[in-house]
């Protein structure tokens, strides 16, 4: 999982924006730069974020 999210660009100090949250525990769509990625809720819950 760690390698997968790192490959997407979710690394320390990365600016990650939640673009969309699907209903009924569906996936989150995140944006890193100009790229969008869908993450399932279980994976998204493992990522620690800090609001800026």
C-alpha positions in Angstrom: 0.0 0.0 0.0 2.8 2.4 0.9 4.5 1.9 -2.5 1.2 2.3 -4.3 0.3 5.7 -2.7 3.9 6.9 -3.1 3.7 6.0 -6.8 0.6 8.2 -7.0 2.6 11.1 -5.5 1.2 10.9 -1.9 4.5 11.5 -0.1 5.4 13.7 2.9 5.0 17.4 2.2 2.8 16.7 -1.0 -0.1 19.0 -1.6 -3.1 16.7 -1.9 -6.7 17.9 -2.5 -9.9 15.9 -2.1 -11.7 16.6 -5.4 -14.7 14.3 -4.9 -16.2 12.1 -2.2 -18.5 9.4 -3.6 -21.6 8.6 -1.5 -22.2 5.4 0.4 -18.6 4.8 1.4 -17.5 5.0 -2.3 -14.1 6.1 -3.4 -12.4 9.5 -2.8 -11.0 11.3 -5.8 -7.8 13.1 -4.9 -5.8 15.6 -6.9 -2.1 15.9 -6.8 -1.0 18.6 -9.2 -3.0 18.1 -12.4 -3.5 14.4 -11.9 -6.6 12.8 -10.3 -6.6 9.4 -8.6 -9.4 7.4 -7.0 -8.7 5.8 -3.6 -11.0 3.4 -1.8 -12.1 4.5 1.6 -10.0 1.8 3.4 -6.8 3.0 1.8 -7.7 6.7 2.3 -8.2 6.1 6.0 -4.5 5.0 6.3 -3.2 8.4 5.1 -2.5 11.0 7.7 -3.0 14.6 6.5 -2.5 18.0 8.0 -4.8 20.8 6.9 -3.1 23.9 5.6 
